[in-house]
XYZ file of C-alpha atoms in Angstrom:
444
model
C 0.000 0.000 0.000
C 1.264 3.576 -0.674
C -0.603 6.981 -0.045
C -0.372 10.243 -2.899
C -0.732 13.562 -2.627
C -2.416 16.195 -4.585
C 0.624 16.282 -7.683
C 0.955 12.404 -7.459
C 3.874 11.993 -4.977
C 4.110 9.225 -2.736
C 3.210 10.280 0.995
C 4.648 6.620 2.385
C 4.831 3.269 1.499
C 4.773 -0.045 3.243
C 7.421 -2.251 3.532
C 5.822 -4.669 1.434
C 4.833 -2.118 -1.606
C 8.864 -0.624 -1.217
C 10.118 -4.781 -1.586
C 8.459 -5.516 -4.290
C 9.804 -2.494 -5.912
C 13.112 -3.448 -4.433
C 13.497 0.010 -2.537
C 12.853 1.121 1.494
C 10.014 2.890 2.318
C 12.049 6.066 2.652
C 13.630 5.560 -0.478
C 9.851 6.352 -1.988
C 8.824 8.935 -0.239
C 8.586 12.032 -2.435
C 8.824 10.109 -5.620
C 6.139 10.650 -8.691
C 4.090 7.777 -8.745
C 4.375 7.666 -12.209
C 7.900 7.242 -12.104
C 7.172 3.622 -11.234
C 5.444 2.578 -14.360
C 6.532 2.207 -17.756
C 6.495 5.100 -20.072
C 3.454 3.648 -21.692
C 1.556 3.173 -18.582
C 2.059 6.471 -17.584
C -0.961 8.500 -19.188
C -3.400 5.765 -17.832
C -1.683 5.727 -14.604
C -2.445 9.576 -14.359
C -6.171 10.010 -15.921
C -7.210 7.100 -13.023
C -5.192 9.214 -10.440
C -6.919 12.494 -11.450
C -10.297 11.193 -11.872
C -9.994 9.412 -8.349
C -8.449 12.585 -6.334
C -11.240 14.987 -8.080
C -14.698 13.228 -7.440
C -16.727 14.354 -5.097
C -17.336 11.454 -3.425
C -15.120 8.364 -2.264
C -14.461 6.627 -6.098
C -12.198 3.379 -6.074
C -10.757 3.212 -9.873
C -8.423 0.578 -10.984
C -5.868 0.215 -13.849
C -3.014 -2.398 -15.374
C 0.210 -0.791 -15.237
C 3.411 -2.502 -15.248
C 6.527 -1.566 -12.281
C 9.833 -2.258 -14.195
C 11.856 -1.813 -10.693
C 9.653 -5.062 -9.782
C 11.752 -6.960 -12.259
C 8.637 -8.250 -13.398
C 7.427 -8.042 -17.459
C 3.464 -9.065 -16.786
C 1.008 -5.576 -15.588
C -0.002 -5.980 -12.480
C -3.701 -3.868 -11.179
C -3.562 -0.885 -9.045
C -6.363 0.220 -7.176
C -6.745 3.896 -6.076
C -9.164 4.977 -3.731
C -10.058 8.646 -2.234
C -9.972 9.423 1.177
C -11.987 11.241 3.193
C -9.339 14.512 3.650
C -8.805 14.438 -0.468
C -5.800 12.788 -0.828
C -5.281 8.815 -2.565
C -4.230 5.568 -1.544
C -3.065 3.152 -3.322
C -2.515 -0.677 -3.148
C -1.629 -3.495 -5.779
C -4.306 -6.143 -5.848
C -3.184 -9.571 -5.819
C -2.859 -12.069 -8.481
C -2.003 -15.673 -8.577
C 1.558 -15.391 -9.546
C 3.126 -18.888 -9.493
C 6.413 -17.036 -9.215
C 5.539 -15.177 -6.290
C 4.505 -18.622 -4.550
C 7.592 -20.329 -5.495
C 9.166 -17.215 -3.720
C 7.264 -17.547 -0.532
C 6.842 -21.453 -0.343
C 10.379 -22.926 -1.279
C 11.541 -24.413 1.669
C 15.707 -22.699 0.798
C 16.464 -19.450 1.805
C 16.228 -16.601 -1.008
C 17.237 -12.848 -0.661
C 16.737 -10.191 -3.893
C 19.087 -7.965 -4.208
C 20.876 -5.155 -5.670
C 24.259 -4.258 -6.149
C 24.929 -1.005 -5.011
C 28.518 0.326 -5.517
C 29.606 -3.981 -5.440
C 27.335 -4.049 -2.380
C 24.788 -6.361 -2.524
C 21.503 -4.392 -0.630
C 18.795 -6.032 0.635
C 15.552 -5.327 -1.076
C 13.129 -8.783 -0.184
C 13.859 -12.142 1.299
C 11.400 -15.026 1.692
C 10.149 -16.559 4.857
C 12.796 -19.396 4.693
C 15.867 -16.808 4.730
C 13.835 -15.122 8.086
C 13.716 -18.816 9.452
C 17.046 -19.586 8.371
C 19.158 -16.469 9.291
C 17.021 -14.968 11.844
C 16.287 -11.876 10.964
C 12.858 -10.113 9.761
C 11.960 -8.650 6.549
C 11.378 -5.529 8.378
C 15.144 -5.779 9.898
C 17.324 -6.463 6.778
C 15.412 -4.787 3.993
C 17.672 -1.996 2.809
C 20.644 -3.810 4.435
C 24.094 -4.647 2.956
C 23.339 -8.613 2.882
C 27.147 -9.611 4.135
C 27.183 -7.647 6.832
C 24.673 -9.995 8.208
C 25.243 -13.168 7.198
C 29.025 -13.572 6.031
C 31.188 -15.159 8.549
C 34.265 -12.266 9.301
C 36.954 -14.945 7.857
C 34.767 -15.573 4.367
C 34.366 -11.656 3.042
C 36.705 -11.935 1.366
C 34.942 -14.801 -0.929
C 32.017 -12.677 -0.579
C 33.331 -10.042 -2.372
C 34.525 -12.036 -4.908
C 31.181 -13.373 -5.428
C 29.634 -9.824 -5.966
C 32.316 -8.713 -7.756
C 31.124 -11.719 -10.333
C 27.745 -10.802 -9.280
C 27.870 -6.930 -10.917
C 29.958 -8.342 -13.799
C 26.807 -10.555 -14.850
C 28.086 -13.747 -13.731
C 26.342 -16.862 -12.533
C 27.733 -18.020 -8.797
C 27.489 -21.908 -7.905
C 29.545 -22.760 -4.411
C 29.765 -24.064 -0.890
C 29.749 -21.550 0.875
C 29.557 -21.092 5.353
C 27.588 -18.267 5.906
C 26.285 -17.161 10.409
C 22.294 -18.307 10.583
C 20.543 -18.263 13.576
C 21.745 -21.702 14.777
C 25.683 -21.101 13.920
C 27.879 -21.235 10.876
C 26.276 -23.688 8.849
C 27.521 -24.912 5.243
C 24.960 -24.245 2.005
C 25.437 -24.488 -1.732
C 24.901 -21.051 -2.721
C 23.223 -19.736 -5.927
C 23.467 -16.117 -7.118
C 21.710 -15.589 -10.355
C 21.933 -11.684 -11.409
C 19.662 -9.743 -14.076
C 19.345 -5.915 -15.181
C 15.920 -3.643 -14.209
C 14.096 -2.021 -17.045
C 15.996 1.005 -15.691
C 19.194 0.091 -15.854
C 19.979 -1.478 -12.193
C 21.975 -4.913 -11.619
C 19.702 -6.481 -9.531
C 20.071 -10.576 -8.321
C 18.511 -13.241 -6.257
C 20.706 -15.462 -3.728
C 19.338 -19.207 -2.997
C 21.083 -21.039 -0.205
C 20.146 -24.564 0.675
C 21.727 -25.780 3.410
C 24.048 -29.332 3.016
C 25.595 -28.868 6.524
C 24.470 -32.165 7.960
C 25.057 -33.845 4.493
C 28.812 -32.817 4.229
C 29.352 -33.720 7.937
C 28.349 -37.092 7.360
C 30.111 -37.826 4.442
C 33.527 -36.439 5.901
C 32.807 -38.492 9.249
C 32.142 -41.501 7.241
C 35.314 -41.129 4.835
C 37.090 -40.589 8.104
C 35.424 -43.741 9.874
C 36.135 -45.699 6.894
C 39.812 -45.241 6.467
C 40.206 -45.565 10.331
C 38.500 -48.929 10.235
C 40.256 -50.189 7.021
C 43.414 -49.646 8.177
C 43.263 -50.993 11.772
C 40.900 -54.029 9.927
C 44.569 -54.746 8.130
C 46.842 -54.697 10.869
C 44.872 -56.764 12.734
C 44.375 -59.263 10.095
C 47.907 -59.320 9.506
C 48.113 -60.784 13.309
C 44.882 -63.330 12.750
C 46.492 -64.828 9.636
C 49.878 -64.811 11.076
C 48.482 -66.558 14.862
C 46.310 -69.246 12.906
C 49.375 -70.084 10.556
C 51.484 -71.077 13.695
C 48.416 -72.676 15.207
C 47.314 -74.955 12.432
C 51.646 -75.686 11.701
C 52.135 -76.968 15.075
C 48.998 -78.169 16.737
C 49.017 -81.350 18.164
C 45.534 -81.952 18.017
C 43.750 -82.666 14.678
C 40.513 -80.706 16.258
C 43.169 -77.685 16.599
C 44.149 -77.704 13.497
C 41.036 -77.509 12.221
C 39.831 -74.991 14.106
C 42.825 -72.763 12.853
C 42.071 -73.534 9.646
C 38.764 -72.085 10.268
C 40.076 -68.951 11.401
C 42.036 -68.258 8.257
C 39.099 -68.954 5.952
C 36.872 -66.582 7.903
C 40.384 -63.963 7.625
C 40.230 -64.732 4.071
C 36.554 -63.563 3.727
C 36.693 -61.346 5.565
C 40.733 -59.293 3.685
C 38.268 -60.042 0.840
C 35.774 -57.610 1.988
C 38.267 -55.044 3.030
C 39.690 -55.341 -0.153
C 36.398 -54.898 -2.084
C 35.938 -51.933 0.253
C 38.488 -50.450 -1.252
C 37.564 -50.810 -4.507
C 34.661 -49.168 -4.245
C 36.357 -46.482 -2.847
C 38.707 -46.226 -5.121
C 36.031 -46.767 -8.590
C 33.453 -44.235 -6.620
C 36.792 -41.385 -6.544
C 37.606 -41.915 -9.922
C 36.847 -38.899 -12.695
C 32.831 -40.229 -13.860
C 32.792 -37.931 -16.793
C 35.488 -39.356 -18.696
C 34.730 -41.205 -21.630
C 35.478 -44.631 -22.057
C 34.843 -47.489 -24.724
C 32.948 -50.358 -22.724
C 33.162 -52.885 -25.247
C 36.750 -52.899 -24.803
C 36.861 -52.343 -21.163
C 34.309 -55.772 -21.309
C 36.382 -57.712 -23.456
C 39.333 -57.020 -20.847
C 37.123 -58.197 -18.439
C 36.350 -61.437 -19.970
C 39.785 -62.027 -20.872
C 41.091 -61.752 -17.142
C 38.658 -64.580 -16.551
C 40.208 -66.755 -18.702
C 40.912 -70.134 -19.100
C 40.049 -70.990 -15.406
C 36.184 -69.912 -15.821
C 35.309 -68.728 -19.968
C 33.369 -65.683 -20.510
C 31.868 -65.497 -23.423
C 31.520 -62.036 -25.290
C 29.035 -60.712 -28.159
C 30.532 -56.947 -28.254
C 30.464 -54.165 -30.731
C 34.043 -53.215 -31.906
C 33.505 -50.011 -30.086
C 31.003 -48.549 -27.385
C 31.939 -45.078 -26.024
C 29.805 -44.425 -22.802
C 30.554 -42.464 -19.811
C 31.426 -43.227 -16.670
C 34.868 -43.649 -16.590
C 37.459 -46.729 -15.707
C 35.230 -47.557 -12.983
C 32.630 -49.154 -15.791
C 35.118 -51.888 -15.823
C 34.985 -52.472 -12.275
C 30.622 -52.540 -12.253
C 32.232 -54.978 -15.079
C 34.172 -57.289 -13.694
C 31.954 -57.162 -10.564
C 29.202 -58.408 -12.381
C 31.354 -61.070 -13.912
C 32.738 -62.309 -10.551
C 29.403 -62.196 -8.552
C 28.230 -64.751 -12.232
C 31.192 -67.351 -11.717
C 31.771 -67.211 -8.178
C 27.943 -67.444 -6.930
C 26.665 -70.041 -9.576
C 27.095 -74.193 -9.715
C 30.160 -75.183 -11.566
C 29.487 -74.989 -15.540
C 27.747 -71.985 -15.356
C 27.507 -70.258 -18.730
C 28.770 -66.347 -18.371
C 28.317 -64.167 -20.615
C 28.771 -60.184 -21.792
C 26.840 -58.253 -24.316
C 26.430 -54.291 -25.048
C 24.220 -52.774 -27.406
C 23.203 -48.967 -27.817
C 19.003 -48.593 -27.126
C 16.740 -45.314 -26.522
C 20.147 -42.987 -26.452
C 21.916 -45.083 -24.027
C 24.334 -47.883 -23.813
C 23.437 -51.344 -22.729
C 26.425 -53.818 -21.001
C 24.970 -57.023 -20.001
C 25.850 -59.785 -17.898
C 24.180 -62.764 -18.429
C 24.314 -66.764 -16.386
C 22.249 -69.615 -16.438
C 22.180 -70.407 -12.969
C 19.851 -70.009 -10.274
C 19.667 -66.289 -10.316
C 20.024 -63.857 -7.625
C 18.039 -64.477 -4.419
C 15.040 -62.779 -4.043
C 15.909 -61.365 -0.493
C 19.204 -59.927 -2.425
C 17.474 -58.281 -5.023
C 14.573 -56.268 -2.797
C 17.718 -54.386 -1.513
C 19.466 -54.140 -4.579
C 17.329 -53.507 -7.174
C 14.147 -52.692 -5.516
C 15.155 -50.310 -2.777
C 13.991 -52.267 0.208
C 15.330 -51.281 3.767
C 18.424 -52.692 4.454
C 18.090 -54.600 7.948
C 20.217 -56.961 10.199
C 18.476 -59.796 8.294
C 18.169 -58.704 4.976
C 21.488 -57.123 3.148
C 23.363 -57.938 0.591
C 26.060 -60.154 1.477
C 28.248 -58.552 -0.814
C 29.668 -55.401 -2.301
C 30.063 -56.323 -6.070
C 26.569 -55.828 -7.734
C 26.354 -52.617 -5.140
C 29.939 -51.430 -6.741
C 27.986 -52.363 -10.143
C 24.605 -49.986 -9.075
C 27.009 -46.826 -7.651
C 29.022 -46.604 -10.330
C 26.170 -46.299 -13.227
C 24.506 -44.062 -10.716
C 27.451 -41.772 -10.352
C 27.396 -41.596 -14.515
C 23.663 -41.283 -14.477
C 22.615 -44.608 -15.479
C 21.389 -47.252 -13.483
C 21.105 -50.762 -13.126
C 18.488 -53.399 -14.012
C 17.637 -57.151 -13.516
C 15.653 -59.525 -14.909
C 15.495 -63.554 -15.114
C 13.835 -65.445 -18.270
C 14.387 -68.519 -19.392
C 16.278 -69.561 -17.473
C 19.064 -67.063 -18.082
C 19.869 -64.351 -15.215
C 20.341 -60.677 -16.410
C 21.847 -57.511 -15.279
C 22.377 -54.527 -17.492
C 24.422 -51.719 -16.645
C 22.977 -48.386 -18.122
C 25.296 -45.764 -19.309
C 25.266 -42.911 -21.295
C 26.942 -43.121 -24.537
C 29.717 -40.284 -25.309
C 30.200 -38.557 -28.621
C 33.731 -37.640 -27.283
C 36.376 -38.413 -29.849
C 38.984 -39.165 -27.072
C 37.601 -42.292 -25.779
C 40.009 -43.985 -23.427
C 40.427 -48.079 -23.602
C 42.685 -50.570 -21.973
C 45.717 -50.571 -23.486
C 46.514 -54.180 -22.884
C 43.105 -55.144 -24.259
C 43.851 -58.182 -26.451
C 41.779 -57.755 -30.022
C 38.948 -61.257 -29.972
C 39.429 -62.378 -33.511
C 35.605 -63.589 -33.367
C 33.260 -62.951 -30.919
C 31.429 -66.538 -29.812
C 27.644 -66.571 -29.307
C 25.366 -69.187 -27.726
C-alpha cells in the first residue's frame, strides 16, 4: 500500500509495496508515482489518479500498469481509492503469480538484491531466509546482505562473489555463511539480471548441506580408520592361525585354525572390495570410455580358469569412466563365483533409446530374491536382509554416479543384469591398453 498527494507523490509506502519495488520505504517517499510505471503506462496511470483525487465522493478506480523496478514483465492492477481529507491511496491487488509462490513457499532461503557500488543491498527475502538467518523482513530490507550473514573470515569470498555478481556472472559454491543456529555450510546460488531502468539487480538461494557434508567427511574418516586398523589386525589373525594350524598337536586344533584363516580370508576379501569401491566411486565419472573394450578385458582376465563369453560391438563409447570396468568385472565375478560349476557367463552391449546397454548374463539359479529387494528394488536394508556382498552394489554406484542405473531380470532360465550408461560422442575415448583384439566374438 502507498498513499499520494495532490501532484501524485508518494506520501509513504509499506514495507511490502517498497520490496516488491526493491526500494525502502524512505527511499519512496517524495517520488512521482508515475515514475514507477513504464512510459506507456504512464498517461493511464495519471487520468485514473486524477479522476480518483477529483470526485466528489469516495471513487475506487483501478488500472493495469506494469513496475519495471519489480523486475517483473506481466502488468499488475492498481487500485486507487479517495480518502476522506482528499488525498489517494493506493494498493496493488493480488494475483495468482506462481512465481511469487515459489518465492514464498520454497523451503531454501532466497534474498533479492541489488548491487549497489559492489554491495549487494537487501531489497526482499522469503520466509525461509527469516527462518534460516534470523532476521525479519522488516530488519534487513535496505541492508548490505554480508554484513549480516558472512562469517568475518569468508568476506573476502564474498566479495569475490559480488564482484562476479555486478559483472553478470552466474555463482554456484559451498559456501559457510552465520544463521541463527551457527555457521552452517549451504550451496549457494546467485543468479543476477538488469531492471528495465538500468539497475543490476540478483537473487541469492542457499540450501543448506551442513548435515550432508558432515556425514560424508565423518564416514570417509570412519572408513579409512576402520580399514586400516581391519589390516593390521588381520595381519596378526592370519599370522596366529598359521602357527596354530603348523604346530597343533591336536587334529581338532588344526582344524579350528584352519577355520580362522578362511573366515580372515573372507573377511581381507571384503576389506579389499571396500576399497575398490572407494577407489572406482573417486575416480573422474565424466570421462569417456569405450565399454566394449573395457568388457572384453574383463572377460579375458577370466580366462581359461572360468570362460566368458563375449558378443561386443568393436567399439562402445559411454561415460562413466574406468570404474565401468569395475561394475564390469563385478558383475562377472558375482556370475562365476555365486553359480554351480558350468555356469555359462556371458557379456553383451548394445546402444538402445540414447543409451548404452552392457549385459551380464548366467544360467544359474539367479540372484536371491531377499538380495534383489535391496538391490534392485530399494527395500530397507536390515540386520536380516542385506546384501552379502559389495560387487553388484559397486555395479549400481558406479552407473549411478554416470547417471545410469542398473536393471535385472530372469527369463528362461538365463539371469540378467544390465548396466545403463550414457553413450559419449567424445572423440577421445580412453580403452585398456593391454586389451587383447577377440578375432571372433562366440555366441550361444
Amino acid at each position: 500500500m502507498f498513499g499520494l498527494d495532490d501532484t501524485g507523490r508518494l506520501t509513504f509506502a509499506t514495507n511490502e509495496f517498497a520490496a516488491l519495488l526493491n526500494r525502502t520505504p524512505d527511499e519512496l517517499v517524495g517520488t512521482p508515482v508515475e515514475a514507477l510505471v513504464t512510459a506507456e503506462d504512464r498517461e493511464t496511470l495519471t487520468a485514473t489518479r486524477q479522476a480518483v483525487s477529483s470526485a466528489s465522493d469516495r471513487m475506487t478506480r483501478t488500472c493495469q500498469v506494469t513496475l519495471p523496478q519489480s523486475g517483473r514483465s506481466r502488468p499488475v492492477t492498481l487500485e486507487l481509492a479517495a480518502t476522506d481529507d482528499g488525498s489517494v491511496v493506493g494498493s496493488l491487488c493480488r494475483t495468482a503469480d506462481p512465481f511469487q509462490y515459489l518465492f514464498d513457499l520454497i523451503q531454501d532461503a532466497v534474498v533479492g538484491f541489488e548491487i549497489v557500488n559492489f554491495v549487494p543491498i537487501v531489497r526482499t527475502v522469503n520466509p525461509a531466509f527469516v527462518d534460516t538467518f534470523g532476521y525479519d523482513r522488516e530488519e534487513i530490507v535496505g541492508e548490505p546482505l554480508n554484513e549480516y550473514i558472512v562469517p568475518g573470515d569468508r568476506v573476502e569470498e564474498a566479495v569475490n562473489y559480488d564482484q562476479r555478481t555486478a559483472s553478470g556472472e552466474i555463482n554456484y559454491a559451498v559456501v559457510s555463511r552465520k544463521t541463527a543456529d551457527g555457521c552452517r555450510e549451504f550451496i549457494y546460488r546467485g543468479v543476477p539480471y538488469d531492471t528495465a531502468d538500468g539497475r543490476r539487480c540478483g537473487f541469492a538461494m542457499y540450501t543448506d548441506v551442513t548435515d550432508s557434508r558432515r556425514q560424508k567427511r565423518r564416514l570417509r574418516v570412519l572408513h579409512r580408520v576402520l580399514r586400516h586398523n581391519l589390516r593390521n589386525e588381520l595381519s596378526v589373525v592370519f599370522g596366529m592361525s598359521e602357527y596354530a594350524r603348523a604346530n597343533a598337536a591336536e587334529s581338532a586344533v588344526s582344524l579350528a585354525a584352519s577355520r580362522a584363516l578362511d573366515a580372515a580370508d573372507r573377511l581381507a576379501a571384503v576389506s579389499e572390495k571396500a576399497r575398490c569401491v572407494e577407489t572406482a566411486l573417486n575416480g573422474d565419472s565424466d570421462q569417456p570410455v569405450d565399454a566394449a573394450a573395457l568388457a572384453r578385458s574383463v572377460a579375458d582376465s577370466y580366462r581359461p580358469d572360468a570362460p566368458v563369453e563375449t558378443a561386443l560391438p568393436s567399439t562402445l563409447p559411454v561415460t562413466g569412466g574406468t570404474a565401468v570396468y569395475d561394475a564390469v568385472d563385478n558383475l562377472v565375478e558375482n556370475a562365476v563365483e555365486h553359480t554351480p560349476p558350468d555356469t555359462a557367463v556371458r557379456i553383451t552391449a548394445e546402444q538402445a533409446n540414447g543409451d548404452a546397454f552392457v549385459r551380464v548374463l548366467d544360467d544359474g539359479p539367479g540372484i536371491p530374491a531377499i538380495e534383489r529387494a535391496v538391490v534392485f528394488d530399494d527395500e530397507d536394508i536390515t540386520n536380516l536382509q542385506h546384501g552379502s556382498g559389495l560387487g553388484i552394489w559397486l555395479a549400481r554406484w558406479v552407473a549411478e554416479t554416470a547417471d545410469g542405473g542398473i536393471e535385472y531380470d530372469r527369463a528362461d532360465g538365463w539371469t540378467t543384469v544390465s548396466l545403463r550408461l550414457p553413450l559419449s560422442d567424445a572423440d577421445d575415448v580412453l580403452t585398456l591398453v593391454d586389451a587383447p583384439e577377440s578375432a571372433s566374438e562366440p555366441t550361444r
